[in-house]
Coordinates of C-alpha atoms in Angstrom, one line a residue:
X219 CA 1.6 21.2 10.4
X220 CA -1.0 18.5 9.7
X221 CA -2.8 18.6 7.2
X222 CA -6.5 17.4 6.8
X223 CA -9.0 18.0 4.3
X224 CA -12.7 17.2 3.9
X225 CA -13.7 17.2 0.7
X226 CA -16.2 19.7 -0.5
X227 CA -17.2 18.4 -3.7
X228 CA -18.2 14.4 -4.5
X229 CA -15.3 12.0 -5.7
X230 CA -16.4 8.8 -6.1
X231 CA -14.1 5.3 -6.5
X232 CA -15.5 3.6 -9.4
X233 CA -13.4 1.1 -9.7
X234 CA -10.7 -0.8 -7.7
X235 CA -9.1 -4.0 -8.7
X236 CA -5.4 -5.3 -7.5
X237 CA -2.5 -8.2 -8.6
X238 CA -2.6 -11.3 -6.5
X239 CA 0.7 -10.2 -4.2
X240 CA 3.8 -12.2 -5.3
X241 CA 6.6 -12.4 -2.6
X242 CA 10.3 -12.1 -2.6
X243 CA 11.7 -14.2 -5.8
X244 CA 8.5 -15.7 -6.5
X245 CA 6.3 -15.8 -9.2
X246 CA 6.1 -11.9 -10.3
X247 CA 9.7 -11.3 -10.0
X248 CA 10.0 -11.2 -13.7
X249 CA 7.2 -9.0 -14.3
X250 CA 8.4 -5.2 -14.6
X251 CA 6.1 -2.5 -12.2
X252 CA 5.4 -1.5 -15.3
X253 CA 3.9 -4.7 -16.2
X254 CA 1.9 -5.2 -13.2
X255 CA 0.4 -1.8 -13.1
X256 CA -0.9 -2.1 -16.6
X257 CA -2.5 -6.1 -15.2
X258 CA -4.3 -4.0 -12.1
X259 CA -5.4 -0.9 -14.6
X260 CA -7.0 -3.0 -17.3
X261 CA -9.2 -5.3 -14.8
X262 CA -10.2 -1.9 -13.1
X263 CA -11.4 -0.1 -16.2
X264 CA -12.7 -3.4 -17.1
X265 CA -14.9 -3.5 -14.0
X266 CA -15.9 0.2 -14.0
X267 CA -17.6 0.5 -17.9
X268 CA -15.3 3.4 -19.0
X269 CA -13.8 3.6 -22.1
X270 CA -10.1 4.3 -22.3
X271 CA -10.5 7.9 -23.9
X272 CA -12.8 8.9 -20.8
X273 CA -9.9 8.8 -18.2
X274 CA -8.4 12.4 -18.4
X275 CA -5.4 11.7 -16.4
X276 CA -3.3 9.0 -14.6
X277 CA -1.3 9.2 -11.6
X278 CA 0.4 6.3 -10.2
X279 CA 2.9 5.8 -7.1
X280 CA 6.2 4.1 -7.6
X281 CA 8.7 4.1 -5.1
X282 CA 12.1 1.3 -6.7
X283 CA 12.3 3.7 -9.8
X284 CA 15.3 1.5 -10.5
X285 CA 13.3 -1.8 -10.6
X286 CA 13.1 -2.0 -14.5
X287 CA 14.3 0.2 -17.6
X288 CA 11.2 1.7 -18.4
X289 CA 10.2 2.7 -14.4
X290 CA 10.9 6.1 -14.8
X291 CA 8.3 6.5 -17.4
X292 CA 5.9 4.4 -15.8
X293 CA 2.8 6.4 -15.8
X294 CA 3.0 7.2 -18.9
X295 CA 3.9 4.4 -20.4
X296 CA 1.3 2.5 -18.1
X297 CA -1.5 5.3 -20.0
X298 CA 0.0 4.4 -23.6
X299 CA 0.1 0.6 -23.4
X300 CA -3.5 1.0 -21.8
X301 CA -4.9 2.9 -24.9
X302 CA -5.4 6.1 -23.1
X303 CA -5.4 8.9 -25.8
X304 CA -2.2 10.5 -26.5
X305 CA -2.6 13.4 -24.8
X306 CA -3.8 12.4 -21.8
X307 CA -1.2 13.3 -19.0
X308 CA 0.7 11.1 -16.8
X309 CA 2.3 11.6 -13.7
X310 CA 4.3 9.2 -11.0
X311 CA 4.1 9.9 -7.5
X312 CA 6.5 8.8 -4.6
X313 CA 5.5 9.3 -0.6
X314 CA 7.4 6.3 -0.1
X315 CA 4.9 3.7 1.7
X316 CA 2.5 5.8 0.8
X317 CA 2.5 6.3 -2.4
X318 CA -0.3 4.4 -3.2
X319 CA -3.0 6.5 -0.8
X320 CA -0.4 9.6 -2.4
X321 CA -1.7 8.7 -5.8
X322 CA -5.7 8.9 -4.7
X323 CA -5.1 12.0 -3.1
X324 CA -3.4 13.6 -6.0
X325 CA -6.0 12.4 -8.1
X326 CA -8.7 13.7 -6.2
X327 CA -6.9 17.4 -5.9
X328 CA -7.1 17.1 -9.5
X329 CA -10.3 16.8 -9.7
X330 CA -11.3 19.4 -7.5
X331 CA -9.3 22.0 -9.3
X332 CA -11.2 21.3 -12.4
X333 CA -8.2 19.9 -14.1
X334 CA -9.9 16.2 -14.5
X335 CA -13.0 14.4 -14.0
X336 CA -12.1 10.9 -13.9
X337 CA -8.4 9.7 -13.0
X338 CA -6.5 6.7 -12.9
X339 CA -4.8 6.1 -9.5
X340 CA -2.8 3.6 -8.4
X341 CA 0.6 2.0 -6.7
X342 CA 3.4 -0.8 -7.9
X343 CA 6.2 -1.9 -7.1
X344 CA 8.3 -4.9 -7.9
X345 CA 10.7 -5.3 -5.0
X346 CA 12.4 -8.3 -6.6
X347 CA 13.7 -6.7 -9.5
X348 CA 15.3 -3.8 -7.3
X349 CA 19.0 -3.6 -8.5
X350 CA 22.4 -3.3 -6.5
X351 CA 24.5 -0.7 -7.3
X352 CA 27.9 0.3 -7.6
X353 CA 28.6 4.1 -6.5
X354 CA 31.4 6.7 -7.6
X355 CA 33.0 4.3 -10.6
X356 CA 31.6 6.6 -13.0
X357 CA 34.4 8.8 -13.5
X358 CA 37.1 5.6 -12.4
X359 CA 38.6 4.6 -9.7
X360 CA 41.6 4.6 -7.5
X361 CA 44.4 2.0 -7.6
X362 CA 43.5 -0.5 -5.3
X363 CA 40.7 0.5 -4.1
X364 CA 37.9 -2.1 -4.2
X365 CA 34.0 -1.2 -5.2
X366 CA 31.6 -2.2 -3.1
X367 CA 27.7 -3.7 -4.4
X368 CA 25.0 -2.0 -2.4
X369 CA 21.8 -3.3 -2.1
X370 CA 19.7 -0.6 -3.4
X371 CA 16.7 -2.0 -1.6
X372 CA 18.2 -2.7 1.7
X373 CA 19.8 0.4 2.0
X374 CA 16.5 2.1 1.2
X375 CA 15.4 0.5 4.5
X376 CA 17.1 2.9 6.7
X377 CA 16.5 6.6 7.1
X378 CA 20.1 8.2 6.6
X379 CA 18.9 11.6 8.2
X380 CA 18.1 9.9 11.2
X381 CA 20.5 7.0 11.3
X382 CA 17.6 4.7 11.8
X383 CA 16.7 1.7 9.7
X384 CA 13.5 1.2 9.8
X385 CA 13.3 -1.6 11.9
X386 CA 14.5 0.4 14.8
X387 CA 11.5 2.7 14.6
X388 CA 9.3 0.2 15.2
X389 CA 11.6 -0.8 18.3
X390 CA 11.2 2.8 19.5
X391 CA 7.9 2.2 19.4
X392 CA 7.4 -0.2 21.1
X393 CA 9.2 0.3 23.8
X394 CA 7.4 3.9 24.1
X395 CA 3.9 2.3 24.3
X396 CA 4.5 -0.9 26.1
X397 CA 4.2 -3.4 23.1
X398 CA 5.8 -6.5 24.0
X399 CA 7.4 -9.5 22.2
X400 CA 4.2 -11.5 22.9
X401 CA 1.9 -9.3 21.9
X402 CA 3.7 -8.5 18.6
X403 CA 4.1 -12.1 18.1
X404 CA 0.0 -12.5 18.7
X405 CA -0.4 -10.0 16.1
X406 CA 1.8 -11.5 13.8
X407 CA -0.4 -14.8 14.2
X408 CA -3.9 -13.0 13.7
X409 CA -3.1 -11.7 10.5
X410 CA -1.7 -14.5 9.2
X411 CA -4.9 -16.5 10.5
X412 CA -7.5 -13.9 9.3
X413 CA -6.1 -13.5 6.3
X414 CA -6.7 -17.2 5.8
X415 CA -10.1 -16.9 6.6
X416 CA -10.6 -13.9 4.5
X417 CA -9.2 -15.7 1.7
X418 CA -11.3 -19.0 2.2
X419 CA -14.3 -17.0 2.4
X420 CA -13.5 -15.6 -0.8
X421 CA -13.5 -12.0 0.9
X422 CA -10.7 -11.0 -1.5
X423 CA -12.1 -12.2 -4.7
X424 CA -14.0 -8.6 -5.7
X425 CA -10.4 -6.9 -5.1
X426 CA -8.0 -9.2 -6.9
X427 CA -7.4 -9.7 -11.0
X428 CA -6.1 -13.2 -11.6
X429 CA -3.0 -13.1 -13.9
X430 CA -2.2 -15.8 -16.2
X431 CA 2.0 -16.8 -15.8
X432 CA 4.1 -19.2 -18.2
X433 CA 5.4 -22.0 -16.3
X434 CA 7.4 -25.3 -17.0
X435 CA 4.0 -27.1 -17.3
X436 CA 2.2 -24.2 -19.5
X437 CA 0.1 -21.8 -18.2
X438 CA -1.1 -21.5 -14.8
X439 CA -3.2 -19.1 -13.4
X440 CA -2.4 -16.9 -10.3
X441 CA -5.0 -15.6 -8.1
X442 CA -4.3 -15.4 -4.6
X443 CA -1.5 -13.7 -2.4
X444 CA 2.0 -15.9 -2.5
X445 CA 2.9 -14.7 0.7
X446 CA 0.5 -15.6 3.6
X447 CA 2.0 -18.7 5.8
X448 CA -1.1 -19.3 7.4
X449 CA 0.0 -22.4 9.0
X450 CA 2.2 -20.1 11.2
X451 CA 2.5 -21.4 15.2
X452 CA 2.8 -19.2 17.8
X453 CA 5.8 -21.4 18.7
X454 CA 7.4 -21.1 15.4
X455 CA 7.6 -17.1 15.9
X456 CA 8.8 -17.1 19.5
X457 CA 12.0 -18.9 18.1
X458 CA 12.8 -16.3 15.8
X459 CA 15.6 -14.5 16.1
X460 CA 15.2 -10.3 16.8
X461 CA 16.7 -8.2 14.1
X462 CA 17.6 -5.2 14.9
X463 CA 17.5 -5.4 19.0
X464 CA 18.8 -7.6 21.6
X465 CA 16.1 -9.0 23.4
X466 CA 13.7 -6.4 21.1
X467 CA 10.0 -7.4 19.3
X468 CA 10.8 -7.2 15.7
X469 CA 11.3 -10.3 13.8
X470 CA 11.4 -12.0 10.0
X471 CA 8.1 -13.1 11.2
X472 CA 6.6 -9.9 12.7
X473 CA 7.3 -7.6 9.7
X474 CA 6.0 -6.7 6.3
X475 CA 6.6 -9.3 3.5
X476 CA 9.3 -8.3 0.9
X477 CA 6.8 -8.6 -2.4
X478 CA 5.7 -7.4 -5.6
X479 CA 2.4 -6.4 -6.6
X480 CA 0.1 -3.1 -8.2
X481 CA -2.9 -2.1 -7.4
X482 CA -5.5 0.1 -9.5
X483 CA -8.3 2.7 -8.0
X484 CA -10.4 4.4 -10.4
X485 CA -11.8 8.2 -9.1
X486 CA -14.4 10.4 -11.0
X487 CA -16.8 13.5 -9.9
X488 CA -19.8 13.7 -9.3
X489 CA -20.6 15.0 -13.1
X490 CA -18.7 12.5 -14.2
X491 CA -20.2 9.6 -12.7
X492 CA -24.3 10.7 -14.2
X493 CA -22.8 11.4 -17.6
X494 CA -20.8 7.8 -17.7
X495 CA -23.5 6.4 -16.0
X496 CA -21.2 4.9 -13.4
X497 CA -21.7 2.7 -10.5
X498 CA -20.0 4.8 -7.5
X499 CA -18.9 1.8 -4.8
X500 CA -17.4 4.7 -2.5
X501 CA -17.7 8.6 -1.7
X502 CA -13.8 9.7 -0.8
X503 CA -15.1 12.1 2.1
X504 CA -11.6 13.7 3.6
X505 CA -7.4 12.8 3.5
X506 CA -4.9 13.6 6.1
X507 CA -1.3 14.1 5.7
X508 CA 1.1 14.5 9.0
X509 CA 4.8 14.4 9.9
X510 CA 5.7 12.8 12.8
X511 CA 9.3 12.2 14.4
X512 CA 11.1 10.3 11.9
X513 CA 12.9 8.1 14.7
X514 CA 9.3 7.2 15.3
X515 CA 8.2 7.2 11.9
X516 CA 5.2 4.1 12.0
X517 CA 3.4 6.6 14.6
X518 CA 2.8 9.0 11.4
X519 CA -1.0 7.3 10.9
X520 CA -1.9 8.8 14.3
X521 CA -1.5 12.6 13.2
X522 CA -2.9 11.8 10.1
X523 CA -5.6 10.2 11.4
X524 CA -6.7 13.1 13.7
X525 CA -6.2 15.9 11.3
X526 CA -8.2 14.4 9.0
X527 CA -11.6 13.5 11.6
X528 CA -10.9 16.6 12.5
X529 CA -12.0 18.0 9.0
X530 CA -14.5 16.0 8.2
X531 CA -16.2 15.8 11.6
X532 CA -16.7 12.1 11.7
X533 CA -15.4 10.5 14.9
X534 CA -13.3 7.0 14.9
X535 CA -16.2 5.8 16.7
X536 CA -18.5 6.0 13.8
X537 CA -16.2 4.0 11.8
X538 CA -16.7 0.4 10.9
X539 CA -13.5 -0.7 9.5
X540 CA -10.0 0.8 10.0
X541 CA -6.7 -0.8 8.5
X542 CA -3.4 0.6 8.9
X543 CA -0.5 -0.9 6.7
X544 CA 1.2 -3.4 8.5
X545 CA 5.1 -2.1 8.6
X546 CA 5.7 -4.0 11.5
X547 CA 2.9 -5.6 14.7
X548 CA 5.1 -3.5 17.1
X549 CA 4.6 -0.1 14.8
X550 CA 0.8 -1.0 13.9
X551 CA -0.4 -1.9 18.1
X552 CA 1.3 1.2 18.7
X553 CA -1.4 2.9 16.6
X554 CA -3.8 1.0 17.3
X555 CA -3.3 2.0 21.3
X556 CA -2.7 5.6 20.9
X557 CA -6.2 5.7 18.8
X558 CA -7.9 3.5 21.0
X559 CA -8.9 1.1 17.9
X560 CA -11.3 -1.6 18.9
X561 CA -9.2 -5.3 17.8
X562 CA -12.9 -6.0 16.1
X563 CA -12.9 -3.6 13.6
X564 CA -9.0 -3.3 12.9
X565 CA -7.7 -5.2 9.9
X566 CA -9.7 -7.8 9.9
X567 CA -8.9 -9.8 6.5
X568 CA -4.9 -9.3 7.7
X569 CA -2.0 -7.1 6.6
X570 CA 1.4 -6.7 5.3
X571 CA 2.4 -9.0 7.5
X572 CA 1.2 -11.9 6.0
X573 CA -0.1 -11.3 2.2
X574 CA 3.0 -8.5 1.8
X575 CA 4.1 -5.0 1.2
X576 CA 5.4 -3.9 -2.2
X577 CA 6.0 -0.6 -1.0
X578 CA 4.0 2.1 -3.4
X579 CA 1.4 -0.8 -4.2
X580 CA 0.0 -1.4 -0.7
X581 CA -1.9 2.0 -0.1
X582 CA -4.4 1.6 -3.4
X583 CA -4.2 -2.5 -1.9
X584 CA -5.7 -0.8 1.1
X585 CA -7.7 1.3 -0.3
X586 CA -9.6 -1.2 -3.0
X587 CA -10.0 -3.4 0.2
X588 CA -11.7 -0.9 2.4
X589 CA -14.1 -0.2 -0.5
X590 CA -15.2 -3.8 -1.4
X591 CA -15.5 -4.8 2.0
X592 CA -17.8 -2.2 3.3
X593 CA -19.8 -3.3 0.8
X594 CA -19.7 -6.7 1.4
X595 CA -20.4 -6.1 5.1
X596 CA -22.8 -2.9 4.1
X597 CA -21.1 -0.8 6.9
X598 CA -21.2 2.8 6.3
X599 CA -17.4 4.1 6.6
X600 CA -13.6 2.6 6.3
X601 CA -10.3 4.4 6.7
X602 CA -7.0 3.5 5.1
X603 CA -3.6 4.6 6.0
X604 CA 0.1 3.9 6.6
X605 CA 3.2 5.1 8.4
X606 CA 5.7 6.7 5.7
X607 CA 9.3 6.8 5.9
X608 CA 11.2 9.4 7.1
X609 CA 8.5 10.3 9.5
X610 CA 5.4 10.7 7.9
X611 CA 1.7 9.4 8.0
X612 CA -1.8 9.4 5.6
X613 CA -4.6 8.6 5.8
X614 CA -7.8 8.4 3.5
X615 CA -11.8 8.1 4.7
X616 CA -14.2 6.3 2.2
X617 CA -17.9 6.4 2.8
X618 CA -20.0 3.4 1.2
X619 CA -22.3 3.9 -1.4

């Protein structure tokens, strides 16, 4: 059963604040998620006015637990090496793609409970640093017989319930709502090209915390998305080899970018916000969580979606902007035509497709972009959500302060 929820009590983001998005190999690889979370954290409480001892809790998504050492105790080590007080409790989170909208929502149930007033949300992931392993050598191995290295991040990739990488889902998809080659390709081109523009019109600066990296030369400073290939052709993609389909729509060039990155959303009550004397840049007004078929599994945001308005009474029509983590263009034009989402208000400043998806990192990404922009644009409400793995969907409504 769906789930939806609108929220009877203010939350307010206070803060939001993201890495630049480093892709496959490229300049983050060497930093831990650890690392990058604590880089996103620090410019958000930076930009917010709180003190480190008036954040009662963190909760952060992380979905490559075997990326680094310490990523197991990533929240907590994220709320030590931030100066949070010792006490103050940490917990990770992992709804797979959506970890990152996972961590707002758990964050926000806290605060509704009573247990927190003001909570540190957030998503990372370093995809990069995701190991191979080697299975059942533990306890030795037979004469002869010859281990094999599994990529622990590939194999992630496919659903071993369903027997469907998730590639395939997006082919079911698009083939169940008439999304062809052409059009995926088209899509792939406008959020390459938007996010361009975006970027030039310095749409992303209010989201984005430069970091400063060591190179050969010294020390450089990185500020905007690695990933993006603006220069893109349509003719460029239509050569492109299919990946998982003969004569199918998904390509290398029609799918979410490998990457790593964090991203850092700040929530506090309503209480909290008068007695910190806080600057509230959104209300969270409802969530929606939804299984879907898992052999279908990018359709999830559609459920969620619904369940959600359905709470909270607002229609789609009253919202201004609506972005929907780009898994694959096949996967998001399917939701986009089963909600009937107008092109002009549907991630406009581009997706996963161009500036990446680090996994647990892209749904506080989303999120800390809905929030800036519909201030930037003064519009009055923005949804974020993704698909989820495994067949799942969520979604999140913010209202513009």
């Amino acid at each position: 059963m769906a789930t939806g929820n609108a929220l009877k009590r203010g939350v307010f983001v206070v803060a939001a604040k993201r890495t630049p998005f480093g892709t496959f190999g490229g300049s983050l690889k060497g930093h831990t998620p650890t690392d990058l979370q604590v880089h996103a954290a620090q410019a958000a409480i930076a930009s917010s006015g709180l003190s480190a001892d008036q954040i009662n809790s963190v909760c952060i998504g992380n979905v490559l637990s075997a990326s680094s050492p310490d990523a197991p105790y990533l929240a907590r080590h994220v709320a030590l090496r931030l100066g949070l007080p010792v006490p103050t409790p940490a917990l990770i989170v992992n709804r797979l793609c959506g970890s990152g909208f996972q961590s707002v929502v758990s964050g926000v149930q806290e605060i509704l409970v009573g247990d927190s007033e003001v909570v540190l949300t957030g998503g990372t992931d370093n995809m990069s640093a995701c190991p191979y392993a080697v299975r059942d050598i533990r306890f030795g191995t037979k004469l002869g017989q010859d281990p094999k290295l599994e990529d622990m991040m590939w194999t992630s990739l496919t659903d071993m319930l369903a027997k469907t990488p998730m590639g395939v889902t997006a082919e079911n998809l698009a083939e169940k709502y008439n999304v062809t080659r052409e059009d995926s390709d088209n899509f792939s081109i406008r959020s390459q090209q938007t996010w361009a523009a975006a970027a030039q019109s310095g749409v992303f600066a209010d989201e984005i915390a430069p970091m400063k990296l060591k190179s050969r030369k010294g020390e450089v400073e990185f500020a905007l998305d690695e990933h993006p290939k603006p220069k893109t052709t349509i003719e460029q993609l239509a050569k492109l080899p299919t990946v998982f389909k003969k004569n199918g729509v998904v390509t290398a060039g029609s799918a979410s970018g490998i990457c790593d990155g964090a991203a850092a959303v700040i929530i506090a009550s309503e209480e909290a916000v008068s007695k910190y004397k806080l600057t509230p840049l959104a209300r969270i007004v409802g969530y929606g969580v939804a299984g879907c078929e898992p052999t279908i599994m990018g359709i999830g945001p559609v459920p969620a979606i619904g369940a959600m308005m359905e709470k909270t009474g607002v229609s789609l029509g009253e919202v201004d902007q609506i972005e929907i983590n780009e898994a694959f263009a096949a996967q998001t034009l399917a939701c986009q035509k089963a909600l009937e989402i107008p092109i002009e208000k549907f991630n406009t400043c581009g997706g996963a497709i161009a500036l990446g998806h680090p996994l647990a990192a892209s749904g506080s990404r989303i999120s800390a972009h809905v929030v800036h922009k519909l201030r930037q644009k003064d519009q009055k409400y923005g949804i974020g959500s993704a698909c989820i793995g495994g067949g799942q969907g969520i979604a999140i409504l913010f209202e513009k302060m």
